[in-house]
DNA sequence: GTATTATCTGGCAACGTTTGCAAGGTCAAT
DNA sequence: ATTGACCTTGCAAACGTTGCCAGATAATAC
């Protein structure tokens, strides 16, 4: 493992000179420069970033990203965009999956120990202890950026962090309202919902809030039996949710799904149960991932931009690392992408089959 | 950013003693131990892993993973399993997406500079220059592990690496044969294929090889017009591929898709073109990701285990880091999962509609 | 009592860099 | 010739750890 010392020796110059060449500094004779360059090539020298980081204080050129579930393409695409930006700036990304158990806390500690340059958080709700770790990180000058849904009832401790972190947010409550409004405009009156929060915290979920608000606004009554909660955020969750909804024996003509994955599962269950979508049942969902284009039928879904999230997070952190003061707030618009999973309800069709 | 020195001072002991406490070494009085422990708590001390790595030589406790496309759930699941194992051993994972452009080379250099402890490679084919970088890595004692398909015509340079790296492999050619055999057993005689390699390298792809072999074995002739090549490995690729196949105007009753993503795209195109699957056209694919369960109809697909790949890669690297000599070869079985995307062809039904 | 061993502690060099500083050059202007 | 400005170079101190070594003290054995 060739070191700078070896390079210097091989080139017949001092370590300082070799260092200057490597860092492209001025005040080096062309002769010395050539000798060092050759030595570097001949020895396959690669600078030791560990030693560099140590002497430079911070500057490990590493960003950490806490993501809830990388196997969900929504998160995967955010992560990809994040990584792409980091790569362009010669930064490296440490990936942390936080779905199972309580990994977050340990990961945050690891970040501190690794003298990481910045931390991005996507899709994990934070416990009190984790927040205090984040505060420690901030105190030590490590920038933090988060992606989050507007409207969640946040741990009040988060307020302290609020104006010290970069935040990209999007209004899923508004998105849900748009989706429901659209369903109503198509004549739907009995609309079911598939949610992933626990039942007793149902109204904490902004998507559920939007769902409710839109129904109320349109003068429809809320029937909590039509709202399935506590599902896994996955296709299997949607599958199960749909079956539960059917067992309710309360007809609905449309279903709002928490996200595309859930909707895909729901779609699969409909198919198995012989329910035609959208003829007999309309479905809307959220995220608008690539999948929603290729389902049968393609899903009408609320678009939550993903690439933009990843890019904002990375760019914010990198700007902070450079000592700049970038805008710390970024609001992403959401909008409804119409496809074929929703159909109009005939006027006389009051009770859905489902 | 409290340092060990500060801890020592605060506790009224020497740095060495503080260090001993932190590393749980013997020969420390309980009194000293208590004082140091308290100082650590009061100062929120976290050891600086950068400094530790520097003095310990290697031991950065970081693994790098080069993965072709993290937004593909096949790769994502391998990555998740890899990360989970790393996490359990207090290792951190550097994520590198290699799909766009020539990132691999630069990433390998970054790995060297970061004194990484091990490298896993999934789904990227390696150029000559990249291989020589890998050799350098190996020379420097960095273990390497790869996941790969049997049967690819490999860069002969790879042979040199072969017995120095951990390799988990699976026979997709065999998988393709199983899939085709099954189609034939269901009476299919004209079978199309959707592939992602370039046309002129078509027979390099083991899946194409298996496709061909199975047809030949069953006495069916190969019609290259029924084999679409050069598709993107994505839903959009499958969508496009299916449309090309239809335009061939050569009827086929079944289609073999390169993987689930491609199959999902193909399915979507069928739907749009009004072709019923499996009644009018059967589809088989490979990977057997979670998606294949929830498509309409659920896909018959060749299972390529994912979690096992990620776990093997991580465990191999970690064992090597520990100086052990783990088995360096691991063959994963593939098998066909039957679902509803294939139907039997009536005896008299010779020409397919597609 | 001394010798031997076990336990505890602090000093110091090392890991591979960067960087401030001072010393030694060269060269043009005086 | 002398001055000063500017290049070029190497020395040495840092960065935060670990781990060897040598003292110091306490405990045990004779």
XYZ file of C-alpha atoms (C1' of nucleotides) in Angstrom:
768
model
C 0.000 0.000 0.000
C 2.146 2.778 -1.270
C 2.218 5.918 0.790
C 3.126 9.467 0.095
C 6.425 8.888 1.808
C 7.273 6.138 -0.640
C 6.276 8.289 -3.556
C 8.487 11.073 -2.281
C 11.410 8.752 -1.809
C 10.944 7.190 -5.216
C 10.850 10.625 -6.795
C 13.744 11.904 -4.738
C 11.861 14.793 -3.167
C 10.453 15.571 0.214
C 7.021 14.539 1.399
C 5.881 18.135 1.354
C 6.751 18.526 -2.282
C 4.999 15.318 -3.199
C 1.966 16.486 -1.287
C 2.005 19.770 -3.146
C 2.047 18.012 -6.468
C -0.857 15.817 -5.530
C -2.937 18.728 -4.434
C -2.016 20.714 -7.517
C -0.558 23.521 -5.503
C 1.691 26.181 -6.926
C 5.336 26.693 -6.123
C 6.552 23.385 -7.470
C 9.174 23.221 -10.198
C 8.113 21.456 -13.346
C 10.958 19.049 -12.842
C 9.827 18.033 -9.379
C 6.281 17.835 -10.607
C 7.240 15.441 -13.361
C 9.260 13.224 -11.108
C 6.458 12.973 -8.614
C 3.839 12.360 -11.273
C 5.892 9.513 -12.615
C 6.426 8.033 -9.189
C 2.708 8.170 -8.556
C 2.030 6.292 -11.737
C 4.728 3.725 -11.194
C 3.661 2.964 -7.664
C -0.080 3.060 -8.359
C -0.309 5.540 -5.559
C -3.711 6.466 -4.202
C -3.931 9.067 -1.467
C -5.236 7.794 1.832
C -8.476 9.601 2.405
C -8.562 8.450 5.999
C -5.386 10.311 6.805
C -6.567 13.303 4.825
C -9.818 13.438 6.715
C -8.038 13.201 9.998
C -5.776 16.127 9.382
C -8.473 18.208 7.748
C -10.849 17.877 10.642
C -14.169 17.117 9.038
C -14.221 16.600 5.263
C -14.725 12.898 5.079
C -16.602 13.432 1.841
C -19.290 11.077 2.976
C -23.004 11.604 3.318
C -25.319 9.290 5.185
C -28.821 8.545 4.027
C -31.418 6.998 6.287
C -34.166 5.562 4.170
C -37.156 3.684 5.354
C -37.297 0.924 2.775
C -34.944 0.779 -0.157
C -36.854 -2.024 -1.824
C -39.746 0.357 -2.354
C -39.096 2.015 -5.663
C -40.354 5.330 -4.320
C -37.493 5.435 -1.839
C -35.094 3.816 -4.255
C -35.556 6.604 -6.763
C -34.986 9.293 -4.172
C -31.867 7.475 -3.101
C -30.629 7.185 -6.668
C -30.981 10.885 -7.265
C -29.245 11.606 -3.989
C -26.395 9.316 -4.871
C -26.053 10.806 -8.328
C -25.580 14.302 -6.943
C -23.148 13.087 -4.321
C -21.166 11.238 -6.944
C -20.829 14.326 -9.082
C -19.219 16.089 -6.165
C -16.915 13.182 -5.331
C -18.911 12.324 -2.288
C -19.750 8.853 -1.166
C -23.099 7.686 0.219
C -23.623 5.469 3.236
C -26.902 3.643 2.886
C -29.009 2.826 5.914
C -32.275 0.967 5.814
C -34.374 1.870 8.811
C -37.485 -0.221 8.287
C -36.611 -3.060 10.567
C -36.422 -2.351 14.242
C -34.566 0.506 15.774
C -31.583 0.853 13.565
C -31.792 4.621 13.309
C -30.215 5.386 16.644
C -27.227 3.163 16.130
C -26.758 4.478 12.644
C -26.734 8.050 13.892
C -24.033 7.131 16.361
C -22.060 5.485 13.611
C -22.374 8.671 11.596
C -20.898 10.702 14.411
C -18.049 8.296 14.832
C -17.372 8.337 11.139
C -17.262 12.130 11.144
C -19.759 12.149 8.372
C -20.302 15.402 6.461
C -24.080 15.349 6.296
C -27.179 13.290 6.978
C -30.360 12.889 4.980
C -33.474 11.318 6.413
C -36.307 9.939 4.354
C -39.467 8.327 5.522
C -38.498 7.400 9.046
C -40.467 8.881 11.876
C -38.129 9.903 14.651
C -38.264 8.909 18.283
C -37.310 11.272 21.055
C -33.942 9.717 21.600
C -33.143 9.830 17.934
C -34.010 13.490 17.824
C -31.643 14.259 20.640
C -28.935 12.469 18.694
C -29.721 14.631 15.727
C -29.376 17.683 17.898
C -25.958 16.513 18.943
C -25.059 16.077 15.308
C -26.221 19.606 14.556
C -24.269 20.992 17.488
C -21.197 19.430 16.044
C -21.805 21.210 12.810
C -23.143 18.318 10.768
C -25.898 19.483 8.435
C -29.114 17.502 8.309
C -31.776 17.362 5.644
C -35.126 15.668 5.708
C -37.886 14.808 3.316
C -41.293 14.822 4.850
C -44.997 14.940 4.444
C -46.724 18.056 5.612
C -49.292 17.586 8.264
C -47.918 14.878 10.481
C -48.277 15.516 14.143
C -44.627 15.908 14.894
C -42.710 15.222 18.017
C -42.534 18.706 19.552
C -38.804 18.234 19.989
C -38.494 18.395 16.265
C -39.397 22.062 16.359
C -36.017 22.771 17.831
C -34.356 21.224 14.833
C -36.764 22.730 12.419
C -34.965 25.884 11.493
C -31.565 24.286 11.556
C -32.241 21.583 8.996
C -33.005 21.467 5.315
C -36.507 20.272 4.653
C -38.190 19.267 1.435
C -41.871 18.770 1.937
C -44.984 17.939 0.022
C -48.605 18.114 0.898
C -50.008 14.627 0.719
C -53.116 15.815 2.451
C -53.739 18.105 -0.477
C -52.909 15.213 -2.792
C -55.464 12.992 -1.111
C -58.052 15.761 -1.411
C -57.361 16.066 -5.114
C -57.749 12.340 -5.558
C -61.018 12.193 -3.644
C -62.373 15.286 -5.348
C -61.720 13.614 -8.633
C -63.505 10.469 -7.552
C -66.465 12.534 -6.403
C -66.483 14.422 -9.680
C -66.814 11.053 -11.371
C -69.902 10.344 -9.370
C -68.450 8.248 -6.567
C -70.188 8.573 -3.231
C -69.013 5.581 -1.272
C -65.254 5.600 -1.144
C -63.060 3.219 0.790
C -59.539 3.850 1.966
C -56.502 1.665 2.544
C -54.142 3.125 5.132
C -50.980 2.041 6.817
C -51.030 3.822 10.168
C -52.422 2.134 13.200
C -56.152 2.500 13.632
C -56.019 4.692 16.737
C -53.602 7.083 15.119
C -55.507 7.124 11.863
C -56.139 10.859 11.879
C -52.470 11.587 12.359
C -51.894 10.521 8.796
C -52.206 13.524 6.484
C -53.453 11.301 3.715
C -56.278 10.170 5.956
C -56.892 13.791 6.912
C -57.137 14.803 3.277
C -59.389 11.848 2.613
C -61.737 12.977 5.369
C -61.641 16.651 4.528
C -62.475 16.048 0.893
C -65.392 13.828 1.803
C -66.719 16.381 4.242
C -66.283 19.206 1.814
C -68.336 17.261 -0.664
C -71.017 16.607 1.883
C -70.361 12.910 2.167
C -70.306 11.178 5.479
C -67.286 9.472 6.909
C -67.646 5.793 7.564
C -64.658 4.497 9.443
C -65.581 0.962 8.508
C -64.638 1.847 4.994
C -61.210 2.886 6.133
C -58.883 -0.044 6.602
C -55.881 0.800 8.757
C -52.715 -0.830 9.967
C -51.676 -2.312 6.647
C -48.142 -3.054 5.617
C -46.831 -0.500 3.150
C -46.446 -3.063 0.440
C -48.292 -5.008 -2.165
C -49.151 -7.665 0.364
C -50.626 -4.951 2.570
C -52.829 -3.750 -0.257
C -53.903 -7.269 -1.034
C -54.939 -7.897 2.524
C -56.542 -4.478 2.823
C -58.709 -5.023 -0.186
C -59.907 -8.333 1.152
C -60.829 -6.693 4.437
C -62.711 -3.984 2.612
C -64.687 -6.571 0.711
C -65.582 -8.399 3.882
C -67.087 -5.195 5.248
C -70.028 -5.928 2.958
C -70.572 -2.219 2.627
C -70.606 -1.422 -0.995
C -68.173 1.167 -2.221
C -67.500 2.164 -5.773
C -64.029 3.518 -5.333
C -60.973 3.021 -3.188
C -58.206 5.367 -2.181
C -54.906 3.534 -1.634
C -52.121 4.819 0.562
C -49.581 4.433 -2.219
C -48.896 2.614 -5.456
C -47.604 -0.515 -3.787
C -50.756 -0.821 -1.757
C -52.815 -0.113 -4.853
C -51.030 -2.822 -6.801
C -51.826 -5.311 -4.071
C -55.424 -4.157 -4.037
C -55.609 -4.518 -7.780
C -54.319 -8.059 -7.523
C -56.950 -8.906 -4.975
C -59.690 -7.456 -7.145
C -58.550 -9.552 -10.018
C -58.587 -12.656 -7.883
C -62.002 -11.807 -6.526
C -63.295 -11.195 -10.013
C -63.927 -7.515 -9.510
C -63.271 -5.525 -12.644
C -61.294 -2.298 -12.304
C -62.346 0.319 -13.140
C -65.746 -0.878 -14.340
C -66.902 -2.136 -10.996
C -64.433 -0.437 -8.741
C -62.279 2.620 -9.220
C -58.891 2.969 -7.585
C -56.708 5.995 -6.949
C -53.393 5.991 -5.210
C -50.380 8.074 -4.373
C -46.710 8.274 -5.385
C -47.149 7.799 -9.101
C -44.107 5.581 -9.393
C -43.167 3.958 -12.666
C -45.202 0.935 -11.657
C -48.444 2.817 -11.847
C -47.950 3.152 -15.592
C -47.718 -0.552 -16.126
C -50.419 -1.985 -13.939
C -53.659 -3.255 -15.322
C -55.309 -0.853 -15.574
C -52.709 1.905 -15.261
C -53.247 3.715 -11.997
C -54.590 7.177 -11.516
C -52.156 8.373 -8.912
C -51.001 11.489 -7.121
C -47.524 12.357 -8.215
C -45.006 12.978 -5.471
C -41.783 13.941 -7.204
C -38.902 11.694 -6.226
C -35.835 12.795 -8.119
C -36.361 16.349 -6.903
C -36.406 15.163 -3.324
C -33.139 13.308 -3.613
C -31.508 16.196 -5.402
C -32.662 18.774 -2.922
C -31.411 16.732 -0.006
C -27.978 16.174 -1.490
C -27.584 19.694 -2.800
C -28.621 21.225 0.481
C -26.124 19.142 2.412
C -23.309 19.803 -0.018
C -23.954 23.522 0.024
C -23.863 23.515 3.808
C -20.638 21.565 3.787
C -19.183 24.265 1.590
C -20.157 26.816 4.201
C -22.947 28.280 2.132
C -26.377 29.057 3.424
C -28.779 27.512 0.951
C -32.537 27.931 1.195
C -33.577 25.440 3.827
C -37.170 24.956 2.790
C -38.472 23.486 -0.426
C -42.073 22.724 -1.155
C -42.819 20.206 -3.831
C -46.113 20.440 -5.655
C -48.170 17.296 -5.945
C -50.686 16.684 -8.679
C -52.998 14.032 -9.910
C -52.002 11.972 -12.894
C -55.072 10.619 -14.609
C -54.947 7.121 -16.002
C -57.418 4.318 -16.399
C -58.141 3.039 -12.953
C -61.113 5.325 -12.397
C -64.411 5.274 -14.228
C -67.547 7.265 -13.967
C -70.400 5.971 -11.873
C -73.746 5.841 -13.704
C -76.224 8.123 -11.972
C -78.448 5.338 -10.837
C -75.590 3.261 -9.559
C -75.717 4.027 -5.917
C -74.385 0.979 -4.223
C -71.127 -0.445 -5.395
C -70.612 -4.101 -5.704
C -67.670 -4.144 -3.365
C -16.157 17.648 19.212
C -14.860 16.046 22.312
C -11.726 13.986 21.935
C -10.147 11.272 23.950
C -7.688 13.790 25.273
C -10.502 15.893 26.674
C -12.112 12.860 28.213
C -8.830 11.925 29.846
C -8.325 15.417 31.187
C -11.870 15.625 32.470
C -11.453 12.306 34.221
C -8.020 13.169 35.518
C -6.246 10.253 33.915
C -3.900 9.783 31.001
C -4.986 9.276 27.444
C -3.773 5.706 27.513
C -5.965 4.876 30.453
C -8.981 6.454 28.844
C -8.271 4.501 25.699
C -8.088 1.285 27.695
C -11.457 1.939 29.248
C -13.057 2.590 25.905
C -11.696 -0.571 24.411
C -12.672 -2.561 27.467
C -9.142 -3.668 28.114
C -7.920 -5.154 31.371
C -5.489 -3.597 33.810
C -7.648 -0.627 34.682
C -8.659 0.087 38.268
C -12.369 0.230 38.871
C -11.933 3.748 40.115
C -10.287 4.932 36.914
C -12.845 3.060 34.898
C -15.690 4.837 36.645
C -14.161 8.249 36.268
C -13.616 7.738 32.586
C -17.051 6.294 32.029
C -18.568 9.323 33.647
C -16.459 11.707 31.627
C -17.533 9.940 28.458
C -21.152 10.381 29.387
C -20.805 13.970 30.445
C -18.952 14.987 27.317
C -21.059 12.910 24.915
C -17.847 11.440 23.692
C -17.862 9.362 20.548
C -14.614 7.763 19.424
C -13.273 9.053 16.158
C -13.376 6.134 13.786
C -11.227 7.977 11.295
C -8.351 8.153 13.716
C -8.921 4.571 14.751
C -8.819 3.366 11.181
C -5.660 5.294 10.524
C -3.744 3.780 13.347
C -5.131 0.307 12.820
C -4.140 0.179 9.197
C -7.152 -1.240 7.448
C -10.326 -1.795 9.527
C -12.459 1.039 8.305
C -15.484 -1.144 8.926
C -16.905 -0.170 5.597
C -17.992 -2.312 2.691
C -18.650 -1.003 -0.781
C -21.407 -2.342 -2.974
C -21.533 -1.706 -6.692
C -25.014 -2.369 -7.917
C -26.305 -1.906 -11.384
C -29.667 -0.334 -10.678
C -30.963 0.161 -7.201
C -34.410 1.178 -8.401
C -34.922 -2.343 -9.690
C -36.376 -4.282 -6.819
C -34.288 -7.309 -7.721
C -31.122 -5.394 -6.961
C -32.711 -3.517 -4.119
C -33.510 -6.716 -2.270
C -29.982 -8.028 -2.679
C -28.698 -4.729 -1.378
C -31.034 -4.814 1.588
C -29.874 -8.238 2.629
C -26.274 -7.174 2.217
C -26.823 -4.106 4.334
C -28.607 -6.085 7.011
C -25.670 -8.442 7.461
C -23.192 -5.583 7.447
C -25.241 -3.763 10.052
C -25.258 -6.731 12.360
C -21.479 -6.702 12.318
C -21.230 -2.953 12.839
C -20.166 -2.387 9.317
C -21.338 0.412 7.115
C -22.277 0.145 3.434
C -21.266 2.517 0.679
C -23.820 2.398 -2.096
C -22.788 2.852 -5.706
C -25.170 2.818 -8.617
C -23.331 1.835 -11.762
C -26.070 1.950 -14.375
C -25.325 5.342 -15.785
C -22.073 5.763 -17.616
C -18.742 4.643 -16.385
C -18.978 5.223 -12.715
C -17.464 1.896 -11.747
C -13.858 2.873 -12.329
C -14.039 6.032 -10.307
C -15.883 4.257 -7.550
C -13.220 1.587 -7.332
C -10.608 4.289 -6.969
C -12.653 5.920 -4.266
C -12.802 2.582 -2.493
C -9.031 2.319 -2.511
C -8.636 5.817 -1.208
C -11.146 5.146 1.515
C -9.289 2.021 2.572
C -12.471 0.101 2.326
C -12.587 -3.379 3.860
C -14.362 -5.200 1.074
C -16.168 -4.784 -2.235
C -19.265 -6.488 -3.590
C -20.249 -6.292 -7.229
C -23.700 -7.026 -8.529
C -24.916 -6.892 -12.067
C -22.256 -4.723 -13.626
C -20.232 -6.213 -16.433
C -16.624 -5.224 -16.032
C -14.379 -3.517 -18.531
C -10.716 -4.343 -18.826
C -9.590 -1.281 -16.975
C -12.005 -1.934 -14.160
C -10.711 -5.458 -13.814
C -7.159 -4.249 -13.461
C -8.346 -1.944 -10.720
C -9.925 -4.888 -9.002
C -6.647 -6.733 -9.238
C -4.946 -3.849 -7.557
C -7.541 -3.973 -4.821
C -6.937 -7.680 -4.351
C -3.185 -7.166 -4.237
C -3.722 -4.750 -1.441
C -5.608 -7.371 0.462
C -9.125 -6.096 -0.094
C -11.540 -9.006 -0.514
C -13.963 -8.902 -3.405
C -17.218 -10.754 -3.906
C -19.424 -10.920 -6.946
C -22.843 -12.149 -7.893
C -23.119 -13.384 -11.408
C -24.946 -15.362 -13.975
C -23.284 -18.515 -15.176
C -22.568 -18.666 -18.838
C -21.590 -15.155 -19.774
C -18.620 -14.951 -22.058
C -16.311 -13.319 -19.594
C -13.447 -11.023 -20.129
C -10.507 -13.473 -20.021
C -8.825 -11.163 -17.555
C -11.481 -12.113 -15.063
C -10.038 -15.616 -14.883
C -7.117 -14.200 -12.970
C -9.449 -12.863 -10.331
C -11.602 -15.921 -10.362
C -10.040 -17.931 -7.603
C -9.283 -14.931 -5.460
C -12.827 -13.650 -5.164
C -16.026 -14.879 -3.594
C -18.603 -15.705 -6.203
C -22.270 -16.503 -5.868
C -23.687 -17.711 -9.105
C -26.882 -19.008 -10.568
C -27.675 -20.661 -13.827
C -30.101 -18.457 -15.686
C -29.518 -20.506 -18.796
C -30.917 -23.490 -16.952
C -33.713 -21.265 -15.711
C -34.599 -20.190 -19.223
C -34.607 -23.826 -20.325
C -36.990 -24.702 -17.537
C -39.284 -21.894 -18.536
C -39.280 -22.844 -22.204
C -39.676 -26.539 -21.449
C -42.703 -25.662 -19.444
C -44.183 -23.613 -22.266
C -43.552 -26.453 -24.678
C -45.151 -28.890 -22.279
C -48.210 -26.685 -22.397
C -48.308 -27.048 -26.128
C -46.573 -23.873 -27.216
C -44.589 -24.117 -30.424
C -44.017 -20.527 -31.445
C -42.326 -18.716 -28.635
C -41.061 -15.162 -28.707
C -38.356 -13.698 -26.531
C -37.676 -10.262 -25.097
C -33.984 -9.684 -24.433
C -31.873 -6.819 -23.287
C -28.457 -7.477 -24.837
C -27.548 -5.939 -28.143
C -28.620 -7.944 -31.159
C -25.130 -8.897 -32.300
C -24.201 -10.170 -28.868
C -27.494 -11.945 -28.419
C -25.954 -15.379 -27.942
C -23.666 -14.112 -25.228
C -26.666 -13.853 -22.954
C -27.116 -17.096 -21.049
C -30.850 -16.561 -20.969
C -30.874 -16.393 -24.757
C -28.666 -19.487 -24.831
C -31.060 -21.379 -22.625
C -33.949 -20.158 -24.732
C -32.316 -21.509 -27.849
C -31.150 -24.771 -26.339
C -34.561 -25.591 -25.000
C -36.178 -24.913 -28.346
C -33.638 -27.072 -30.151
C -33.953 -29.853 -27.647
C -37.668 -29.866 -28.262
C -37.148 -29.966 -31.999
C -38.440 -26.450 -32.606
C -36.707 -24.120 -34.951
C -35.155 -20.841 -33.910
C -36.581 -17.775 -35.537
C -34.507 -14.784 -34.685
C -37.291 -12.496 -35.760
C -39.173 -13.685 -32.724
C -36.340 -12.613 -30.505
C -36.404 -8.916 -29.759
C -33.061 -7.621 -28.506
C -31.560 -4.430 -27.211
C -34.378 -3.551 -24.842
C -34.011 -1.493 -21.741
C -34.105 -3.634 -18.608
C -37.258 -2.006 -17.390
C -40.973 -1.911 -17.750
C -40.673 0.546 -20.602
C -38.315 -1.879 -22.337
C -40.846 -4.663 -22.041
C -43.591 -2.429 -23.308
C -41.591 -1.495 -26.359
C -40.407 -5.046 -26.893
C -43.915 -6.398 -26.908
C -44.992 -3.865 -29.474
C -42.077 -4.839 -31.697
C -42.996 -8.476 -31.372
C -46.525 -7.751 -32.432
C -45.347 -5.836 -35.451
C -43.382 -8.883 -36.578
C -46.729 -10.269 -37.690
C -45.448 -13.731 -36.975
C -47.849 -15.346 -34.653
C -46.530 -16.668 -31.391
C -48.480 -18.110 -28.533
C -46.028 -17.439 -25.757
C -43.314 -15.003 -24.809
C -40.252 -15.384 -22.661
C -39.305 -12.130 -20.933
C -35.813 -11.311 -19.770
C -37.040 -10.477 -16.284
C -40.097 -9.454 -14.321
C -39.773 -5.786 -15.124
C -39.720 -6.509 -18.820
C -42.633 -8.886 -18.382
C -44.663 -6.248 -16.570
C -44.092 -3.853 -19.449
C -45.043 -6.548 -21.915
C -48.178 -7.297 -19.931
C -49.111 -3.643 -20.031
C -48.699 -3.527 -23.754
C -50.828 -6.622 -24.209
C -53.542 -5.047 -22.186
C -53.422 -1.926 -24.263
C -53.427 -3.931 -27.474
C -56.343 -5.966 -26.235
C -54.464 -9.229 -26.068
C -55.628 -11.386 -23.197
C -53.007 -13.044 -21.060
C -52.824 -15.979 -20.703
C -55.792 -16.905 -22.910
C -54.312 -15.544 -26.106
C -50.711 -15.208 -25.091
C -48.695 -16.860 -22.359
C -45.833 -15.096 -20.644
C -42.968 -16.430 -18.556
C -40.220 -14.378 -17.051
C -37.307 -14.460 -14.662
C -36.393 -13.126 -11.219
C -39.659 -13.903 -9.479
C -39.643 -10.647 -7.549
C -42.510 -9.692 -5.332
C -44.079 -7.868 -8.258
C -44.716 -11.053 -10.146
C -47.199 -12.053 -7.482
C -49.299 -8.977 -7.955
C -49.446 -8.515 -11.682
C -52.515 -9.345 -13.662
C -52.252 -12.235 -14.165
C -49.590 -13.213 -11.652
C -46.447 -14.149 -13.518
C -44.982 -17.568 -13.946
C -41.376 -16.734 -13.301
C -38.011 -18.325 -12.655
C -36.955 -17.680 -9.125
C -33.482 -16.269 -8.644
C -32.977 -15.969 -4.905
C -32.075 -12.448 -3.852
C -31.682 -12.397 -0.098
C -29.275 -15.311 -0.300
C -27.111 -13.419 -2.746
C -26.824 -10.380 -0.556
C -26.129 -12.460 2.496
C -23.481 -14.550 0.817
C -21.688 -11.485 -0.470
C -21.617 -9.762 2.885
C -20.769 -12.847 4.870
C -17.977 -13.793 2.535
C -16.411 -10.357 2.775
C -16.747 -10.184 6.532
C -15.221 -13.615 6.971
C -12.291 -12.583 4.806
C -11.842 -9.413 6.787
C -11.595 -11.552 9.887
C -8.791 -13.494 8.277
C -10.894 -16.575 7.718
C -10.994 -18.532 4.542
C -14.668 -19.023 3.766
C -15.872 -21.122 0.844
C -15.511 -18.861 -2.143
C -18.080 -20.437 -4.387
C -21.792 -20.654 -3.884
C -24.257 -21.929 -6.414
C -27.835 -20.855 -6.068
C -30.510 -23.104 -7.453
C -33.133 -21.546 -9.676
C -36.584 -22.943 -10.135
C -39.780 -22.157 -11.878
C -42.649 -20.699 -9.903
C -45.914 -21.494 -11.597
C -48.615 -18.864 -11.578
C -51.323 -17.796 -13.958
C -49.591 -16.176 -16.890
C -49.344 -19.386 -18.890
C -52.162 -21.396 -20.375
C -52.341 -24.525 -22.422
C -52.574 -24.261 -26.188
C -55.445 -26.244 -27.699
C -54.080 -28.934 -30.017
C -55.490 -27.397 -33.137
C -54.295 -23.964 -32.246
C -51.169 -23.716 -34.310
C -50.776 -20.060 -35.047
C -50.970 -17.614 -32.255
C -52.727 -14.366 -32.590
C -49.704 -12.297 -31.696
C 13.438 -9.177 55.050
C 14.007 -9.518 49.826
C 12.690 -11.357 45.410
C 9.060 -12.231 42.258
C 4.949 -11.491 40.164
C 0.663 -9.166 39.109
C -1.771 -4.994 38.463
C -2.053 -0.343 37.175
C -0.500 3.914 34.955
C 1.570 7.485 31.852
C 4.885 8.664 28.087
C 5.734 8.269 23.466
C 6.031 6.692 18.789
C 3.380 5.535 15.169
C -0.473 5.679 11.331
C -0.460 9.024 6.408
C -1.549 13.201 5.539
C -1.528 18.735 5.337
C 0.417 23.049 6.205
C 2.959 26.969 8.413
C 7.479 28.307 8.566
C 12.077 29.226 7.619
C 16.009 28.479 4.766
C 18.095 28.513 0.502
C 17.854 29.762 -4.411
C 17.371 32.783 -8.659
C 16.785 36.926 -10.831
C 15.869 41.687 -11.968
C 16.161 46.259 -10.304
C 18.825 49.456 -7.954
C 27.559 44.577 -5.073
C 23.303 44.981 -2.548
C 18.583 44.722 -1.975
C 14.281 42.820 -2.268
C 10.735 39.985 -4.474
C 9.656 35.722 -5.722
C 10.237 30.583 -6.278
C 11.289 26.231 -4.495
C 12.186 23.142 -0.992
C 12.257 20.408 3.466
C 11.436 20.246 8.412
C 8.286 19.555 11.896
C 3.925 19.941 14.170
C -0.447 18.757 14.058
C -5.028 15.584 13.565
C -7.165 11.492 17.351
C -6.240 7.243 18.109
C -3.648 2.664 19.606
C -0.286 -0.091 21.737
C 4.418 -0.882 23.277
C 7.395 0.016 26.985
C 8.955 1.271 31.277
C 7.892 2.890 35.893
C 5.273 2.551 40.016
C 2.673 0.338 43.318
C 0.590 -3.592 45.502
C 0.303 -8.440 46.436
C 2.342 -12.863 46.983
C 6.075 -16.229 47.875
C 10.148 -17.586 49.957
